[in-house]
Coordinates of C-alpha atoms and ligand atoms in Angstrom, one line a residue:
X180 CA 72.1 92.6 127.8
X181 CA 73.9 90.4 125.1
X182 CA 71.5 88.8 122.7
X183 CA 71.9 85.1 122.2
X184 CA 71.3 84.3 118.5
X185 CA 71.2 80.9 116.9
X186 CA 73.1 80.7 113.5
X187 CA 69.9 80.2 111.4
X188 CA 68.6 82.6 108.8
X189 CA 66.8 84.8 111.4
X190 CA 69.8 84.9 113.7
X191 CA 72.3 85.7 111.0
X192 CA 70.0 88.5 109.7
X193 CA 69.8 90.0 113.2
X194 CA 73.6 89.7 113.9
X195 CA 74.1 91.4 110.4
X196 CA 71.9 94.2 111.3
X197 CA 73.5 94.8 114.6
X198 CA 77.1 94.9 113.1
X199 CA 75.8 97.4 110.3
X200 CA 74.6 99.5 113.1
X201 CA 77.9 99.7 114.7
X202 CA 77.2 96.9 117.3
X203 CA 79.8 94.3 118.4
X204 CA 78.8 90.7 117.6
X205 CA 80.7 87.5 118.5
X206 CA 80.4 84.8 115.9
X207 CA 81.9 81.3 115.5
X208 CA 84.3 80.3 112.7
X209 CA 86.3 77.2 112.1
X210 CA 89.2 78.5 114.2
X211 CA 87.8 80.4 117.3
X212 CA 85.0 82.7 118.1
X213 CA 85.8 86.2 116.8
X214 CA 84.5 89.5 118.2
X215 CA 83.2 91.2 115.1
X216 CA 82.8 94.9 114.3
X217 CA 82.1 96.8 111.0
X218 CA 85.7 97.2 109.9
X219 CA 84.9 100.4 108.0
X220 CA 83.5 102.0 111.3
X221 CA 86.4 103.3 113.3
X222 CA 84.1 103.8 116.3
X223 CA 82.9 100.3 116.2
X224 CA 86.5 99.1 116.0
X225 CA 87.4 101.3 118.9
X226 CA 84.6 99.6 121.0
X227 CA 86.3 96.1 120.1
X228 CA 89.4 97.3 122.1
X229 CA 87.3 98.6 125.0
X230 CA 85.2 95.3 125.1
X231 CA 88.5 93.3 125.1
X232 CA 90.2 95.6 127.7
X233 CA 93.2 95.7 125.6
X234 CA 96.0 98.2 126.8
X235 CA 97.3 98.6 123.3
X236 CA 96.2 98.7 119.7
X237 CA 97.3 95.6 117.7
X238 CA 96.2 95.1 114.0
X239 CA 93.0 93.1 113.6
X240 CA 92.1 90.7 110.8
X241 CA 89.5 91.8 108.4
X242 CA 87.1 88.9 107.4
X243 CA 85.4 88.5 104.1
X244 CA 82.8 86.1 102.5
X245 CA 85.2 85.2 99.6
X246 CA 88.6 86.1 98.0
X247 CA 87.0 88.5 95.5
X248 CA 85.7 90.8 98.3
X249 CA 89.1 90.5 100.3
X250 CA 91.1 91.5 97.2
X251 CA 88.8 94.7 96.7
X252 CA 90.7 95.9 99.8
X253 CA 94.2 94.5 99.6
X254 CA 96.5 93.9 96.6
X255 CA 96.1 90.5 95.0
X256 CA 99.8 89.4 94.4
X257 CA 100.5 86.2 92.6
X258 CA 101.3 84.4 95.8
X259 CA 98.3 85.6 97.5
X260 CA 96.2 84.4 94.5
X261 CA 97.8 80.8 94.8
X262 CA 97.3 80.7 98.6
X263 CA 93.7 81.9 98.3
X264 CA 93.0 79.2 95.7
X265 CA 94.5 76.5 98.0
X266 CA 93.4 77.6 101.5
X267 CA 90.3 79.8 101.3
X268 CA 87.9 79.5 102.8
X269 CA 90.0 78.3 105.7
X270 CA 92.4 79.0 108.6
X271 CA 94.9 81.1 106.6
X272 CA 95.3 85.0 107.1
X273 CA 97.3 86.9 104.6
X274 CA 99.0 90.2 105.3
X275 CA 99.1 92.4 102.1
X276 CA 99.5 96.0 101.2
X277 CA 96.2 97.9 101.5
X278 CA 94.8 99.1 98.2
X279 CA 94.2 102.9 97.6
X280 CA 90.6 103.3 98.6
X281 CA 90.6 100.4 101.0
X282 CA 87.4 100.6 103.1
X283 CA 88.9 99.3 106.4
X284 CA 89.4 101.9 109.1
X285 CA 93.1 102.7 109.8
X286 CA 92.5 101.8 113.6
X287 CA 91.5 98.2 112.4
X288 CA 95.1 97.8 111.1
X289 CA 96.7 99.8 113.8
X290 CA 97.7 102.4 111.3
X291 CA 99.7 100.1 109.1
X292 CA 99.9 100.2 105.3
X293 CA 99.3 96.6 105.3
X294 CA 96.2 94.7 106.2
X295 CA 95.6 91.1 107.4
X296 CA 92.7 89.5 105.6
X297 CA 90.9 86.1 105.9
X298 CA 87.9 84.1 104.5
X299 CA 86.6 81.9 107.2
X300 CA 85.3 78.4 106.3
X301 CA 82.0 77.8 108.3
X302 CA 78.8 78.4 106.3
X303 CA 77.3 80.5 109.1
X304 CA 80.3 83.0 109.3
X305 CA 80.4 83.3 105.5
X306 CA 76.6 83.9 105.4
X307 CA 77.0 86.5 108.1
X308 CA 79.8 88.3 106.1
X309 CA 77.8 88.2 102.9
X310 CA 74.7 89.7 104.6
X311 CA 76.8 92.4 106.4
X312 CA 78.3 93.4 102.9
X313 CA 81.2 95.1 104.5
X314 CA 84.5 93.8 105.9
X315 CA 84.3 92.7 109.5
X316 CA 87.2 93.2 111.9
X317 CA 87.4 90.4 114.4
X318 CA 90.1 89.4 117.0
X319 CA 89.3 86.5 119.3
X320 CA 86.3 87.0 121.5
X321 CA 88.0 87.0 124.8
X322 CA 89.1 89.7 127.3
X323 CA 92.6 90.7 126.9
X324 CA 95.1 88.1 128.2
X325 CA 92.6 85.2 128.4
X326 CA 92.5 82.3 126.1
X327 CA 90.6 82.2 122.8
X328 CA 87.0 81.1 123.0
X329 CA 85.8 78.0 121.0
X330 CA 82.2 78.0 122.3
X331 CA 79.5 80.6 122.8
X332 CA 79.6 79.8 126.6
X333 CA 83.2 80.8 126.6
X334 CA 82.4 84.0 125.0
X335 CA 79.5 84.9 127.3
X336 CA 81.6 84.0 130.4
X337 CA 83.9 87.0 129.6
X338 CA 81.8 89.3 127.4
X339 CA 78.2 89.1 128.5
X340 CA 76.8 92.6 128.9
X341 CA 79.8 94.1 127.0
X342 CA 78.7 93.2 123.5
X343 CA 75.5 93.3 121.4
X344 CA 75.2 89.7 120.7
X345 CA 76.8 86.4 120.2
X346 CA 75.9 84.2 117.1
X347 CA 76.0 80.6 118.4
X348 CA 77.2 78.1 115.6
X349 CA 78.3 75.4 118.0
X350 CA 81.8 74.5 118.9
X351 CA 84.7 75.5 116.6
X352 CA 86.1 72.6 114.6
X353 CA 89.9 73.7 114.4
X354 CA 90.0 75.4 117.8
X355 CA 93.3 77.1 117.2
X356 CA 93.8 80.6 115.6
X357 CA 94.4 81.1 111.9
X358 CA 98.0 80.8 110.5
X359 CA 99.1 84.4 109.7
X360 CA 101.6 84.9 106.6
X361 CA 103.1 88.2 105.6
X362 CA 103.0 88.6 101.8
X363 CA 103.7 92.3 101.8
X364 CA 107.5 92.0 101.8
X365 CA 110.0 90.7 99.2
X366 CA 109.7 87.0 100.7
X367 CA 106.8 85.5 102.4
X368 CA 107.1 85.2 106.2
X369 CA 105.1 83.1 108.7
X370 CA 104.1 85.4 111.5
X371 CA 101.9 83.1 113.6
X372 CA 101.4 79.2 113.5
X373 CA 97.9 78.1 113.2
X374 CA 95.2 76.0 111.5
X375 CA 97.1 75.9 108.1
X376 CA 100.5 74.2 108.6
X377 CA 103.9 75.5 107.3
X378 CA 104.3 72.3 105.4
X379 CA 101.0 72.7 103.5
X380 CA 101.7 76.3 102.7
X381 CA 105.2 75.5 101.4
X382 CA 103.7 72.8 99.3
X383 CA 101.9 75.5 97.5
X384 CA 104.4 78.5 97.3
X385 CA 107.8 77.1 98.3
X386 CA 109.9 78.0 101.3
X387 CA 108.6 80.7 103.7
X388 CA 110.6 82.5 106.4
X389 CA 109.6 82.9 110.0
X390 CA 109.0 86.2 111.7
X391 CA 106.8 87.8 114.4
X392 CA 103.7 89.8 114.5
X393 CA 103.7 93.5 115.1
X394 CA 102.2 92.9 118.6
X395 CA 104.8 90.2 119.3
X396 CA 102.2 87.6 119.6
X397 CA 103.6 85.5 116.9
X398 CA 106.8 83.6 116.5
X399 CA 110.0 85.1 117.5
X400 CA 113.1 85.0 115.6
X401 CA 116.3 87.0 116.2
X402 CA 116.9 89.9 113.8
X403 CA 113.2 90.4 113.1
X404 CA 111.9 93.1 115.2
X405 CA 108.2 94.0 115.7
X406 CA 107.4 97.0 113.5
X407 CA 104.6 99.4 114.3
X408 CA 103.2 102.4 112.5
X409 CA 104.9 105.5 113.5
X410 CA 104.6 109.0 111.9
X411 CA 107.5 110.2 110.0
X412 CA 107.7 113.5 112.1
X413 CA 109.1 113.2 115.7
X414 CA 106.4 113.3 118.4
X415 CA 106.6 115.3 121.6
X416 CA 104.3 114.1 124.4
X417 CA 102.3 116.0 127.1
X418 CA 102.6 119.4 125.2
X419 CA 101.4 122.4 127.1
X420 CA 102.4 124.9 124.5
X421 CA 103.0 124.6 120.8
X422 CA 105.2 126.4 118.3
X423 CA 104.2 127.7 114.9
X424 CA 106.7 125.2 113.4
X425 CA 104.8 122.3 115.0
X426 CA 101.8 120.3 114.3
X427 CA 99.3 119.9 117.1
X428 CA 97.6 116.6 118.0
X429 CA 94.8 118.2 120.2
X430 CA 92.6 116.6 122.8
X431 CA 90.0 118.8 124.4
X432 CA 90.3 122.7 124.2
X433 CA 93.2 123.1 121.8
X434 CA 96.5 124.9 122.4
X435 CA 96.7 128.0 120.2
X436 CA 99.5 128.9 117.7
X437 CA 100.3 125.6 116.0
X438 CA 101.3 125.4 112.3
X439 CA 98.7 122.7 111.8
X440 CA 96.3 120.9 114.1
X441 CA 94.1 117.8 114.3
X442 CA 91.3 117.5 117.0
X443 CA 91.3 113.9 118.3
X444 CA 88.1 114.8 120.5
X445 CA 86.9 118.2 121.2
X446 CA 84.8 116.8 124.0
X447 CA 87.8 115.0 125.5
X448 CA 86.3 111.5 124.9
X449 CA 88.9 108.8 124.8
X450 CA 87.0 106.4 122.6
X451 CA 86.4 109.0 120.0
X452 CA 90.1 110.0 120.1
X453 CA 91.0 106.2 119.6
X454 CA 88.8 106.0 116.6
X455 CA 90.6 109.1 115.1
X456 CA 94.3 108.5 116.2
X457 CA 95.8 107.0 113.1
X458 CA 93.9 109.4 110.8
X459 CA 95.2 112.2 112.9
X460 CA 98.7 111.1 113.0
X461 CA 98.8 110.6 109.1
X462 CA 97.1 113.9 108.5
X463 CA 99.6 115.8 110.7
X464 CA 102.5 114.0 109.0
X465 CA 101.3 115.1 105.6
X466 CA 100.5 118.6 106.7
X467 CA 103.9 118.7 108.3
X468 CA 105.6 117.7 105.2
X469 CA 103.7 120.2 103.1
X470 CA 104.4 123.1 105.5
X471 CA 107.9 122.1 106.6
X472 CA 107.0 121.7 110.3
X473 CA 109.6 120.1 112.7
X474 CA 107.5 117.7 114.8
X475 CA 104.1 116.8 116.3
X476 CA 103.2 118.1 119.7
X477 CA 100.7 115.8 121.4
X478 CA 98.4 117.0 124.3
X479 CA 97.9 114.9 127.3
X480 CA 95.3 112.0 126.8
X481 CA 94.2 110.7 130.2
X482 CA 95.1 107.1 131.2
X483 CA 91.4 105.9 131.3
X484 CA 89.7 103.4 129.1
X485 CA 91.2 103.5 125.6
X486 CA 93.5 106.3 126.8
X487 CA 96.0 103.6 127.9
X488 CA 96.2 102.2 124.3
X489 CA 96.5 105.7 122.8
X490 CA 99.3 106.6 125.1
X491 CA 101.0 103.4 124.4
X492 CA 101.0 104.2 120.8
X493 CA 102.1 107.9 121.2
X494 CA 104.9 106.8 123.5
X495 CA 106.2 104.4 120.9
X496 CA 106.0 107.1 118.3
X497 CA 108.0 109.4 120.7
X498 CA 110.7 107.0 121.6
X499 CA 114.1 107.6 120.0
X500 CA 114.2 106.1 116.6
X501 CA 116.9 103.5 116.0
Ligands
AMP114 P1 93.9 88.0 116.5 O1 93.1 89.2 116.2 O2 93.9 87.7 118.0 O3 93.4 86.9 115.7 O4 95.4 88.2 116.1 C1 95.6 88.7 114.8 C2 97.1 88.5 114.5 O5 97.3 89.0 113.1 C3 98.0 89.3 115.5 O6 99.0 88.5 115.9 C4 98.5 90.5 114.6 O7 99.7 91.0 115.0 C5 98.5 89.8 113.2 N1 98.3 90.9 112.2 C6 97.2 91.6 111.9 N2 97.4 92.5 111.1 C7 98.7 92.5 110.7 C8 99.5 93.2 109.8 N3 99.0 94.2 109.1 N4 100.8 92.9 109.8 C9 101.2 91.8 110.4 N5 100.5 91.1 111.3 C10 99.3 91.4 111.3
MG115 MG1 93.5 86.7 120.7

């Protein structure tokens, strides 16, 4: 059963406790209802993708109670500081390089070196984030492919029974998603239009380019292709044997003889494997470089549950590089 919580002190305390215990809690912000999970807990983040029924891993936005908390996990560039002063709390999401020691699980950022961060405006959302005391990853609280919810009734229509609780703070005021701006490159690039307008942003930091998000959900512009995390070593799928000059991404009983190996899930559990996927690819990449291995051999992960999203990412990593 999904708990219905009112956004008063008791409801916020209960929602925070559920989040800290690894549960999924939908909560209202000024934009749309987000499906929250402790962003530092890869298992909880994997559960978000399961609840949404997403067939691929896309990077999620990490939510913070204030700019100081956000800049503990990402680099505070000069432009980011100006935008934070002008727009936070509010409907602007900034993509910035992760800091060394960033607490957010790699799965929440789909393995990327950058992280999208935001400080939502509503008092209840900020009180929740303050009480949780950890970054909260939250995509929109709808099933994959459906429209974003702006009331708790919308959330329950799709996710009742799939999440621990919904924190009801009434209807969302803005009703459209946050604007996403990429500040990690040489020039700022608008990745998704939203609650903060381009004109308002340009009034603060000057001209911004237009691009698209890694999952292609944002604006499209020729010449700017979606970029995804991919390991540096080539990936080979559905390995049934492995060489001493290869690194093994194991799932279930491991193949023998690899030059390095990382177990996604000894028990063959796809959710556990999803939570460990990006850590595994990075670990094997590093081991491969240190030991001079020629590639990563990935064992078969079944196409069930999060197995679809895992295979989607492995197939992209295995595709010929241009
Ligand atoms: P949603 O979670 O549905 O609000 O969507 C979040 C949006 O932010 C998606 O379009 C993502 O592609 C985008 N996003 C999140 N993290 C990053 C990142 N590290 N780099 C670029 N875009 C991102
Ligand atoms: Mg969405």
